[in-house]
Amino acid sequence: MALKKDGFITRFKNIILDEGEKPDIYRRTTSNQIKLKIFLTSFSILFFELICIRWIPAYVRFLSYFMNFVMLAAFLGIGLGIMASRREKLRLPAFSIWLFFLIIVILAARFELLLPSTQVLYYAAGESIAPPENSIVLPVILFLVVIAFTILARPLGKLLTAIPPLQAYTWDIVGSLAGIAAFFFMSYLSLSPFYWFMILCILVICITPKRRWLSAAPFLIGSLVIVFGLARGSLWSPYYRIQIQDVDDGHYVYVNNVGHQFATHFLNKETFYFRVYDLLGQKPFKKVLVLGAGVGPDVAIALNYGAETVDAVEIDPIIHQLGIELNPDQPYADPRVNMYIDDGRSFLRNVSGRYDLIIFALPDSLTLTSSYSSLRLESFLLTTDAFESAAGLLSEDGMLVLYNYYREEWLVRKLAGMVNHVMGSPPFVTTYGAYGRAAVIMGGPRLAELDASLLAPYSEDIGDIPAGTGWPLPVIGQGTMGEDPTQALASDNWPFIYMPTPAIPSLYLGALSVLLILALSLTAIVVPKETLRRFNWHFFFLGVAFMLLETRSLVTFGLLFGNTWMVNSLVFFAILSSVLLAILYNARIRLTRVWPLYTLLIALLLVNYFLPLKELLGISNPLLRYGLASLLAFAPIFIANVVFSHSFRDSKLADIAFASNLLGSVLGGILEYAALAFGYQALLLFVIVFYAVAYFTNRKEQPLVVEIKP
């Protein structure tokens, strides 16, 4: 029996494929309804972006170090989606179906991902042979994310052209602010992904035509069921998915599928925890600072060895809470302990007083601090500038101690060289075998009290050395270790402790190549040729420049106020708020010749370049220090937003301009990796160049006329 044209097959195709809204829909829609649609669509896009950045790396462990690739894929998808709105006959799957498919793929991709690279260290890098399927994971997930955002952002294209550009842009930013605020609130409450996806599903229903609600419901419900099942048995801090495994002598704490900490009686900890006490603990360290206190073993050991006061700093509130609940020694219940939930570098900058012992206690975060940079949570804690701050807090016979499973010999030499550089004398280093290369690095005035026979240059020809207190690891070398000229010292400008020298590793170059190929291929497929001919290079270069400026500003604020999730969220909120201020400025003041704005912007960027943040951090008055640094970092952001909204106000093709800007942001995010080779200060030079190019690619330039509206 033949089916009618509008029969079952046609209805099924309409369910599976999202053909976009018809061009005349906005003729029947009021201005307020359009604004509400822009708000809800932008809210959905930003909220989904934050979900992808947090949720996907929690299950595909490798992506914890490549969250910025997920963000770039999102930007690419949004830009393509807006441009694809001009191709009426382009058929894409419904978002609810693609979301369900994405979740299924993540469910299937939860295998151990290994990469044969030690140009930049991360957990398990270079430790095993990588199976062939590993190279497929990143391209597949990036493709899925790009298409998901293409589908979700497609309606935004027509919405941006339905009302004046500045009005549309305003409601886009307000929706993005709502997305950040909602996710901030959910992170603050440590809610599980089930609640994230539930909010997303509600938003998707709100922006989906009523006729498609019934068809979307099964896929959205299915997505929630899978997400709920995956999240069972997990805790969600603002940084990690955390799981607990109970064993006979304690509790293992896993983050993003990685064994991270072990809550057990302190004598069960590895021998390197005790090395400084075994060698130099005859006279107690009375005042101790532990950076990276975690579940509390370092704190318990310090208390056992006679500490009168222990300041414990931990960035993750959930891990600290687990220390309270699971550590059998109960160190956090001791009245001698002062607990601080803070970024370690921020604490070093703001604390006063002197310490007899400062411990950098295995600070390996296993994740990036944000999706806009290649920084990890501990990046600013392991620089020569941080070690200088710590050294300035030591008492007359104090000690600075670092220990961890460093895995690579060059990393031990790099850290030892940094301590040597700060202290002016080589530290005493002990290295251990059995489970990768663990090491203890000790430097400071009390090192002069060490047995003189031990203060020989580092050697691994040492005979049989007793492991000492704690769970034994074989000692494979010890002695003093100076600077290694082959290792670049990490600094606040180049805070890449896990790289031997400045460079862009081939691992990243390969991944960036995949992203570029994906961008070019999908652009050719989904964007109409007529739209490509109208591509706006002025807005493209504005996007490149602003992404680099935003990245550098986020790095600056992270150094100033701490690399915490709260600081990053508030900075994003402040940046988007500055966009609203810039829109208000351009709505009231019509400056038709924009070269004064570009001149002011480039001047501010040059001031930031020639007045490094280190100079400002040396100002003794904290209010003046933070005020000046924030002003210098934030002023270019505001002027850049004024420049953009000024151009966008008069755009005749707002959707193409906006999409061009987003695609430029993708290139800006790719160029961010130049900081691995040149440092973050050099990004300002890229910003200046791209803003200059953006100015000269703006075809519109009229005589100076300033009109202030009442």
XYZ file of C-alpha atoms in Angstrom:
710
model
C 0.000 0.000 0.000
C 1.497 3.348 -1.029
C 1.863 6.035 1.593
C 0.715 9.583 1.027
C 3.298 12.331 0.778
C 2.352 13.590 4.225
C 1.999 10.075 5.622
C 4.107 8.034 8.034
C 7.460 8.328 6.213
C 7.246 12.107 5.939
C 6.227 12.453 9.581
C 9.105 10.170 10.633
C 11.598 12.251 8.615
C 10.315 15.413 10.281
C 10.856 13.808 13.681
C 14.424 12.713 12.913
C 15.541 15.741 10.900
C 15.476 19.339 12.037
C 14.870 21.391 8.901
C 14.941 24.709 10.766
C 12.240 27.323 11.079
C 10.575 28.766 8.000
C 11.700 32.260 6.970
C 8.328 33.869 7.556
C 7.957 32.706 11.166
C 9.220 35.992 12.546
C 6.607 37.931 10.633
C 4.106 36.391 13.055
C 6.318 36.868 16.133
C 6.467 39.958 18.310
C 9.721 41.680 19.225
C 9.421 40.527 22.852
C 8.937 36.919 21.742
C 12.068 37.135 19.599
C 14.046 38.537 22.537
C 12.804 35.690 24.728
C 13.818 33.141 22.074
C 17.297 34.676 21.811
C 17.606 34.614 25.604
C 16.538 30.973 25.907
C 18.662 29.826 22.948
C 21.783 31.600 24.260
C 21.084 30.281 27.762
C 20.860 26.745 26.331
C 24.036 27.109 24.254
C 26.190 28.452 27.082
C 24.796 25.976 29.607
C 25.394 23.050 27.224
C 28.927 24.307 26.550
C 29.724 24.239 30.277
C 28.206 20.752 30.550
C 30.417 19.459 27.730
C 33.526 21.029 29.256
C 32.853 19.496 32.684
C 31.065 16.223 31.904
C 32.869 14.725 28.905
C 36.419 14.842 30.424
C 35.060 13.257 33.616
C 34.547 10.024 31.661
C 37.072 10.301 28.817
C 40.090 10.910 31.045
C 42.438 12.097 28.314
C 40.175 15.114 27.677
C 40.799 16.445 31.202
C 43.975 17.901 29.685
C 42.243 19.081 26.483
C 39.107 20.810 27.749
C 39.944 23.804 25.578
C 39.472 21.600 22.503
C 35.909 20.899 23.638
C 35.352 24.640 24.029
C 36.788 25.360 20.565
C 34.565 22.654 19.068
C 31.584 24.368 20.722
C 32.540 27.764 19.254
C 33.012 26.200 15.842
C 29.603 24.534 16.019
C 27.855 27.748 17.102
C 29.413 29.719 14.252
C 28.532 27.036 11.705
C 25.005 26.748 13.069
C 24.340 30.471 12.703
C 25.620 30.451 9.127
C 23.746 27.221 8.352
C 20.475 29.014 9.118
C 20.775 30.568 5.645
C 20.680 27.124 4.005
C 16.963 26.349 4.138
C 17.158 22.833 2.715
C 19.982 21.630 4.942
C 18.740 18.770 7.084
C 20.313 18.053 10.446
C 19.271 15.584 13.140
C 17.054 16.937 15.917
C 19.131 18.074 18.902
C 17.418 15.644 21.277
C 18.492 12.706 19.085
C 22.053 13.968 18.634
C 22.375 14.587 22.382
C 21.290 10.995 23.054
C 23.808 9.736 20.470
C 26.619 11.851 21.998
C 25.924 10.421 25.448
C 25.940 6.872 24.067
C 29.346 7.484 22.436
C 30.779 8.868 25.701
C 29.419 5.798 27.456
C 31.283 3.596 24.973
C 34.499 5.669 25.017
C 35.302 5.185 28.706
C 38.418 3.124 28.041
C 41.948 3.803 29.222
C 43.338 6.360 26.807
C 47.117 6.366 26.406
C 49.276 8.563 24.218
C 52.958 7.933 23.371
C 54.158 11.428 24.314
C 56.324 12.879 27.041
C 56.846 16.284 25.418
C 54.194 17.395 27.878
C 53.493 15.210 30.898
C 50.108 14.078 32.060
C 48.996 10.957 33.880
C 50.143 7.800 32.024
C 51.764 9.747 29.153
C 54.374 7.585 27.466
C 54.060 4.852 30.087
C 52.408 2.297 27.787
C 52.059 1.634 24.090
C 48.999 3.454 22.759
C 46.460 1.200 20.981
C 45.329 2.334 17.490
C 41.798 3.292 18.563
C 43.142 6.031 20.842
C 43.916 8.308 17.901
C 40.264 8.174 16.828
C 38.725 9.334 20.102
C 39.540 13.038 19.884
C 38.343 13.543 16.261
C 35.131 11.608 16.906
C 34.230 13.512 20.068
C 35.126 16.865 18.512
C 32.914 16.056 15.515
C 30.004 15.072 17.755
C 30.343 18.251 19.815
C 30.591 20.497 16.728
C 27.442 19.021 15.187
C 25.560 19.225 18.502
C 26.238 22.967 18.736
C 25.522 23.458 15.045
C 22.042 22.032 15.589
C 21.439 23.926 18.822
C 22.657 27.288 17.473
C 20.991 27.103 14.060
C 17.781 28.970 15.083
C 19.945 31.791 16.462
C 20.935 32.817 12.930
C 17.463 34.066 11.956
C 16.806 35.426 15.446
C 19.860 37.704 15.180
C 18.465 39.326 12.028
C 14.878 39.652 13.263
C 15.553 42.683 15.510
C 18.236 45.425 15.516
C 21.738 43.963 16.028
C 22.493 45.594 19.388
C 19.163 44.450 20.810
C 19.811 40.898 19.622
C 23.354 40.995 20.993
C 22.096 42.281 24.349
C 19.696 39.384 24.799
C 22.350 36.927 23.652
C 24.676 38.181 26.387
C 21.901 38.207 29.010
C 21.137 34.577 28.129
C 24.834 33.683 28.406
C 25.020 35.391 31.803
C 22.035 33.336 32.945
C 23.790 30.167 31.775
C 26.950 31.000 33.733
C 24.957 31.943 36.836
C 22.928 28.717 36.710
C 26.009 26.542 36.316
C 27.849 28.479 39.035
C 24.971 27.815 41.429
C 24.897 24.100 40.573
C 28.678 23.805 41.007
C 28.463 25.611 44.349
C 25.947 23.012 45.533
C 28.051 20.167 44.044
C 25.002 18.846 42.192
C 25.480 15.811 39.966
C 25.239 15.912 36.128
C 21.702 14.522 36.295
C 20.550 17.972 37.425
C 22.689 19.693 34.767
C 21.100 17.637 32.021
C 17.644 18.016 33.510
C 17.948 21.819 33.244
C 19.302 21.419 29.699
C 16.340 19.221 28.720
C 13.897 21.801 30.080
C 15.637 24.514 28.061
C 15.577 22.337 24.938
C 11.848 21.775 25.340
C 11.356 25.542 25.724
C 13.072 26.294 22.395
C 11.629 23.299 20.522
C 8.386 23.826 18.530
C 5.409 22.256 20.298
C 4.752 19.902 17.423
C 8.098 18.199 18.138
C 7.784 17.858 21.915
C 6.363 14.348 21.771
C 9.078 13.082 19.437
C 11.874 14.706 21.470
C 10.682 13.427 24.855
C 11.864 9.757 24.557
C 15.407 10.803 23.594
C 15.637 13.426 26.336
C 14.316 10.985 28.925
C 16.723 8.329 27.645
C 19.607 10.806 27.975
C 18.649 11.553 31.581
C 18.435 7.856 32.433
C 21.939 7.168 31.061
C 23.443 10.233 32.744
C 21.845 9.253 36.045
C 23.217 5.726 35.749
C 26.734 6.959 34.931
C 26.740 9.369 37.869
C 25.644 6.824 40.483
C 28.222 6.304 43.206
C 30.101 9.503 42.292
C 30.569 12.830 44.033
C 30.936 15.975 41.948
C 33.221 18.720 43.131
C 33.677 21.922 41.112
C 36.733 20.254 39.525
C 36.247 16.481 39.370
C 34.051 13.425 39.329
C 35.111 11.707 42.560
C 34.687 8.040 43.463
C 35.592 6.193 46.660
C 36.892 2.638 46.897
C 36.985 1.063 50.352
C 39.876 -1.304 51.120
C 41.068 -3.018 54.291
C 43.474 -0.282 55.401
C 41.695 2.829 54.124
C 39.831 4.482 51.272
C 41.108 5.204 47.769
C 39.912 8.471 46.235
C 39.617 8.481 42.431
C 39.111 11.636 40.366
C 38.047 11.386 36.714
C 38.955 7.669 36.785
C 42.452 8.313 38.185
C 43.736 7.069 41.536
C 44.384 10.403 43.229
C 44.644 10.012 47.022
C 44.546 7.387 49.766
C 42.893 8.089 53.123
C 44.684 5.771 55.540
C 46.691 5.791 58.765
C 49.727 8.006 58.161
C 52.257 5.187 58.734
C 50.838 3.469 55.632
C 51.948 6.356 53.435
C 55.025 6.109 51.207
C 58.404 6.699 52.746
C 59.019 9.945 50.889
C 56.362 11.639 53.048
C 58.705 11.132 56.022
C 62.066 11.921 54.423
C 62.439 15.457 55.802
C 61.539 14.259 59.315
C 63.865 11.252 59.149
C 66.804 13.475 58.167
C 66.080 16.804 59.868
C 63.216 16.243 62.298
C 65.174 15.901 65.537
C 64.263 19.526 66.265
C 60.495 19.757 65.590
C 59.129 21.937 62.830
C 56.796 23.977 65.009
C 54.888 25.904 62.350
C 54.072 24.008 59.153
C 52.321 24.965 55.913
C 50.905 22.162 53.730
C 49.970 23.183 50.173
C 47.714 20.536 48.651
C 46.523 19.055 51.942
C 43.952 16.757 50.282
C 42.526 14.135 52.620
C 45.117 15.048 55.253
C 48.048 12.560 55.424
C 50.720 15.281 55.292
C 48.888 17.164 58.047
C 48.671 14.037 60.230
C 52.389 13.375 59.799
C 53.322 16.956 60.704
C 51.200 16.753 63.865
C 52.787 13.431 64.816
C 56.260 14.944 64.495
C 55.552 17.777 66.916
C 54.053 20.627 64.886
C 52.380 23.197 67.103
C 50.498 24.842 64.222
C 49.640 23.483 60.777
C 48.099 25.668 58.084
C 46.489 23.290 55.577
C 45.536 24.594 52.107
C 43.336 22.573 49.732
C 41.617 23.868 46.607
C 38.836 21.249 46.403
C 36.168 21.478 49.137
C 34.789 17.983 48.486
C 38.205 16.328 48.807
C 38.728 18.215 52.063
C 35.344 16.980 53.305
C 36.364 13.431 52.447
C 39.470 13.958 54.565
C 37.247 14.895 57.496
C 35.041 11.828 56.998
C 37.482 9.132 55.879
C 40.945 9.808 57.294
C 41.321 7.493 60.337
C 43.818 9.883 61.964
C 41.239 12.714 61.928
C 43.896 15.438 61.387
C 41.356 18.134 60.551
C 39.683 17.699 63.954
C 42.929 18.668 65.719
C 42.782 22.220 67.173
C 46.351 22.834 65.989
C 45.157 22.750 62.353
C 43.915 25.821 60.468
C 42.098 24.871 57.258
C 41.915 27.054 54.134
C 39.946 26.211 50.987
C 42.013 28.250 48.561
C 44.431 28.201 45.667
C 47.940 27.613 47.021
C 49.559 30.455 45.114
C 46.914 32.909 46.257
C 47.489 31.787 49.851
C 51.255 32.301 49.570
C 50.710 35.836 48.349
C 48.307 36.853 51.092
C 49.558 35.058 54.200
C 51.819 36.713 56.781
C 54.162 35.175 59.332
C 56.957 32.628 59.076
C 56.993 28.844 58.686
C 59.555 26.293 59.783
C 58.416 23.894 57.069
C 56.517 24.493 53.813
C 55.400 21.334 52.014
C 54.300 21.173 48.381
C 52.325 17.981 48.955
C 51.867 16.102 45.654
C 50.130 19.021 43.882
C 49.130 17.236 40.659
C 45.594 18.300 39.775
C 45.091 16.027 36.740
C 42.919 18.685 35.079
C 43.053 22.121 33.461
C 42.008 25.206 35.363
C 39.682 26.428 32.573
C 38.762 25.726 28.979
C 40.478 28.901 27.747
C 44.091 28.021 28.497
C 46.533 25.140 28.883
C 47.044 25.840 32.586
C 46.464 23.188 35.220
C 45.212 24.009 38.705
C 48.742 23.826 40.125
C 50.543 25.639 37.278
C 51.116 28.905 39.177
C 52.055 26.965 42.316
C 55.068 25.326 40.646
C 56.987 28.307 39.268
C 60.140 30.074 40.379
C 57.967 33.050 41.337
C 55.881 30.827 43.644
C 59.010 29.303 45.168
C 60.312 32.841 45.812
C 57.080 33.653 47.654
C 57.433 30.461 49.706
C 61.117 31.110 50.460
C 60.191 34.567 51.733
C 57.919 32.939 54.314
C 60.553 30.586 55.756
C 61.950 31.072 59.247
C 65.691 31.401 59.876
C 66.099 27.620 59.898
C 63.107 26.746 57.740
C 62.757 24.147 54.991
C 60.995 24.003 51.650
C 60.008 20.449 50.616
C 58.455 19.034 47.439
C 57.546 15.400 46.885
C 55.512 13.470 44.327
C 55.602 10.670 41.776
C 57.288 12.781 39.111
C 57.656 9.837 36.670
C 60.370 11.487 34.538
C 63.961 12.210 35.600
C 63.980 15.509 33.700
C 61.059 16.793 35.779
C 62.960 16.093 39.008
C 65.974 17.974 37.637
C 63.779 20.836 36.482
C 62.175 21.296 39.916
C 65.506 20.945 41.689
C 66.963 23.600 39.380
C 64.095 25.947 40.223
C 64.675 25.490 43.967
C 68.410 26.050 43.373
C 67.621 29.226 41.421
C 65.499 30.621 44.263
C 67.556 29.470 47.263
C 70.955 30.185 45.768
C 72.236 26.708 46.663
C 71.413 23.213 45.366
C 68.669 21.296 47.175
C 69.074 17.795 48.583
C 67.225 15.254 46.420
C 66.229 11.661 47.108
C 64.695 9.566 44.313
C 62.737 6.320 44.593
C 61.865 3.451 42.273
C 59.233 0.680 42.039
C 56.238 2.783 40.943
C 57.696 5.367 38.602
C 60.269 7.901 39.709
C 59.166 9.420 43.010
C 61.376 12.101 44.554
C 61.802 14.421 47.527
C 63.397 17.831 46.945
C 64.515 19.735 50.065
C 65.968 23.230 50.206
C 66.344 25.985 52.785
C 68.465 27.157 55.716
C 68.003 24.010 57.831
C 69.703 21.983 55.106
C 72.974 23.191 56.689
C 72.188 20.878 59.651
C 72.168 17.791 57.398
C 74.956 15.263 57.892
C 77.851 16.614 55.816
C 78.535 13.165 54.360
C 75.178 13.323 52.566
C 75.814 16.689 50.908
C 77.616 15.200 47.917
C 76.442 15.753 44.317
C 73.470 13.616 43.347
C 74.392 10.074 42.392
C 72.609 6.795 41.787
C 75.696 4.810 42.730
C 74.910 4.857 46.429
C 74.632 1.250 47.515
C 71.785 0.044 49.723
C 70.075 2.988 51.438
C 67.341 2.246 54.031
C 63.953 3.532 52.879
C 63.094 5.036 56.254
C 59.721 5.461 57.962
C 56.500 4.584 56.140
C 55.596 2.218 53.345
C 58.992 1.398 51.780
C 60.063 2.359 48.287
C 63.610 1.514 47.114
C 65.982 4.494 47.171
C 67.709 4.743 43.785
C 69.646 7.995 44.199
C 70.393 10.912 46.506
C 72.561 14.002 46.837
C 72.568 17.698 45.994
C 71.207 18.655 42.594
C 71.830 22.019 40.913
C 70.361 23.653 37.815
C 70.199 21.686 34.590
C 70.840 24.038 31.640
C 68.732 21.815 29.357
C 65.597 22.490 31.417
C 63.680 25.774 31.150
C 62.614 27.107 34.539
C 58.864 27.587 34.866
C 57.780 31.150 35.656
C 54.529 33.079 35.932
C 54.939 34.059 32.292
C 55.720 30.486 31.204
C 54.067 28.310 33.907
C 54.502 24.979 32.149
C 56.282 22.812 34.674
C 55.412 19.626 32.756
C 57.356 20.664 29.639
C 61.162 20.454 29.459
C 61.570 23.469 27.157
C 59.326 26.065 25.464
C 57.757 24.516 22.367
C 54.421 23.437 20.948
C 54.422 19.641 21.375
C 53.571 17.517 18.352
C 50.702 16.041 20.374
C 48.985 19.445 20.398
C 49.937 20.237 16.809
C 48.281 17.017 15.680
C 45.116 17.732 17.646
C 44.986 21.313 16.345
C 45.384 20.026 12.798
C 42.393 17.749 13.331
C 40.358 20.714 14.540
C 41.359 22.843 11.543
C 40.518 20.070 9.080
C 37.181 19.588 10.802
C 36.470 23.330 10.647
C 37.280 23.677 6.952
C 35.417 20.516 5.952
C 32.228 21.291 7.862
C 32.246 24.916 6.729
C 32.317 23.766 3.098
C 29.476 21.317 3.749
C 26.965 23.267 5.857
C 27.526 26.921 4.910
C 25.972 28.195 1.639
C 28.461 29.512 -0.912
C 26.651 32.854 -1.038
C 27.088 33.195 2.729
C 30.785 32.346 2.463
C 31.194 35.087 -0.139
C 29.768 37.515 2.430
C 32.047 36.247 5.184
C 33.036 39.233 7.360
C 36.801 39.282 7.846
C 36.617 42.348 10.065
C 34.568 40.455 12.657
C 36.687 37.345 12.135
C 39.861 39.167 13.162
C 38.030 40.839 16.054
C 37.170 37.309 17.223
C 40.782 36.116 16.953
C 42.050 39.111 18.905
C 39.403 39.001 21.622
C 39.832 35.280 22.282
C 43.571 35.799 22.811
C 42.910 38.851 24.986
C 40.311 36.958 27.021
C 42.693 34.038 27.530
C 45.515 36.251 28.677
C 43.145 38.166 30.996
C 41.852 34.939 32.545
C 45.436 33.855 33.176
C 46.126 37.227 34.787
C 43.100 37.058 37.064
C 43.939 33.456 37.959
C 47.389 34.584 39.071
C 45.973 37.571 40.948
C 43.063 35.969 42.744
C 43.643 32.219 42.512
C 43.079 29.469 39.962
C 39.790 28.400 41.526
C 36.520 27.556 39.796
C 34.848 30.441 41.613
C 37.377 33.005 40.357
C 37.038 31.728 36.795
C 33.234 31.850 36.957
C 33.223 35.367 38.367
C 35.716 36.554 35.749
C 33.558 35.138 32.936
C 30.555 36.857 34.482
C 32.484 40.142 34.729
C 33.626 39.907 31.098
C 30.066 39.360 29.866
C 28.876 42.189 32.105
C 31.447 44.440 30.456
C 29.851 43.516 27.117
C 26.539 44.883 28.391
C 28.275 48.083 29.500
C 29.862 48.381 26.050
C 26.453 47.945 24.393
C 25.017 50.659 26.634
C 27.913 52.930 25.682
C 27.322 52.422 21.959
C 23.574 52.842 22.372
C 24.078 56.315 23.867
C 27.254 57.540 22.174
C 27.626 57.252 18.401
C 31.310 57.554 17.605
C 31.395 57.063 13.844
C 35.186 57.265 13.524
C 36.618 54.448 15.571
C 40.359 54.978 15.257
C 40.504 56.686 18.712
C 39.092 53.502 20.271
C 41.638 51.292 18.503
C 44.440 53.676 19.486
C 43.375 53.599 23.137
C 43.031 49.816 23.058
C 46.487 49.250 21.563
C 47.996 51.759 24.017
C 46.505 49.831 26.952
C 47.790 46.563 25.520
C 51.296 48.018 25.172
C 51.188 49.208 28.795
C 50.244 45.685 29.869
C 53.062 44.257 27.767
C 55.824 46.573 29.019
C 54.587 46.576 32.623
C 54.526 42.860 33.495
C 52.239 41.692 36.254
C 55.254 40.763 38.382
C 56.018 44.459 38.821
C 52.503 45.150 40.074
C 52.571 42.181 42.440
C 55.552 43.789 44.142
C 53.411 46.703 45.416
C 53.126 46.304 49.184
C 49.646 47.812 49.635
C 47.231 44.987 48.725
C 44.324 47.279 47.792
C 46.520 49.370 45.506
C 48.152 46.247 44.079
C 44.901 44.510 43.166
C 43.227 47.751 42.089
C 45.940 48.677 39.587
C 46.396 45.136 38.315
C 42.643 44.647 37.828
C 42.337 47.990 36.066
C 45.170 47.218 33.671
C 43.807 43.735 32.957
C 40.145 44.725 32.650
C 40.356 48.070 30.798
C 41.399 46.468 27.462
C 38.520 43.985 27.810
C 36.001 46.817 28.099
C 37.464 48.856 25.224
C 37.594 45.728 23.037
C 33.904 45.138 23.722
C 33.133 48.760 22.836
C 34.984 48.250 19.543
C 33.020 45.099 18.755
C 29.583 46.412 19.694
C 30.297 49.618 17.745
C 30.894 47.593 14.580
C 28.064 45.170 15.302
C 25.550 47.990 15.833
C 25.720 48.978 12.168
C 26.017 45.467 10.738
C 23.626 44.798 7.849
C 24.150 41.034 8.084
C 24.222 40.499 11.841
C 24.106 36.707 11.661
C 27.104 36.457 9.319
C 29.031 39.038 11.345
C 28.349 37.176 14.597
C 29.247 33.796 13.096
C 32.439 35.218 11.548
C 33.402 36.488 14.976
C 32.859 33.074 16.558
C 34.907 31.337 13.880
C 37.649 33.867 14.508
C 37.478 32.885 18.184
C 38.293 29.322 17.151
C 41.493 30.488 15.455
C 42.267 32.619 18.520
C 41.880 29.562 20.729
C 44.256 27.644 18.471
C 46.826 30.449 18.597
C 46.624 30.367 22.409
C 48.961 27.393 22.200
C 51.676 29.809 21.114
C 51.996 30.584 24.832
C 53.588 27.138 25.233
C 56.490 28.385 23.135
C 56.584 32.119 23.877
C 54.816 32.641 27.210
C 51.561 34.416 28.016
C 53.008 37.913 27.834
C 53.742 37.372 24.133
C 50.031 36.790 23.468
C 49.562 40.546 23.878
C 51.650 41.097 20.747
C 49.346 38.747 18.819
C 46.353 40.675 20.188
C 47.797 43.997 19.003
C 48.485 42.622 15.516
C 45.000 41.170 15.077
C 43.245 44.298 16.323
C 45.299 46.322 13.836
C 44.297 43.909 11.053
C 40.656 44.136 12.171
C 40.795 47.930 11.943
C 42.161 47.899 8.402
C 39.653 45.282 7.234
C 36.733 47.446 8.384
C 35.509 48.938 5.129
C 33.449 51.613 6.814
C 35.170 54.811 7.946
C 33.469 58.196 8.134
C 34.390 61.645 9.531
C 34.384 61.980 13.309
C 30.921 62.770 14.603
C 29.967 62.277 18.222
C 26.276 62.222 19.097
C 25.142 61.690 22.675
C 21.560 60.513 22.985
C 19.460 61.784 25.890
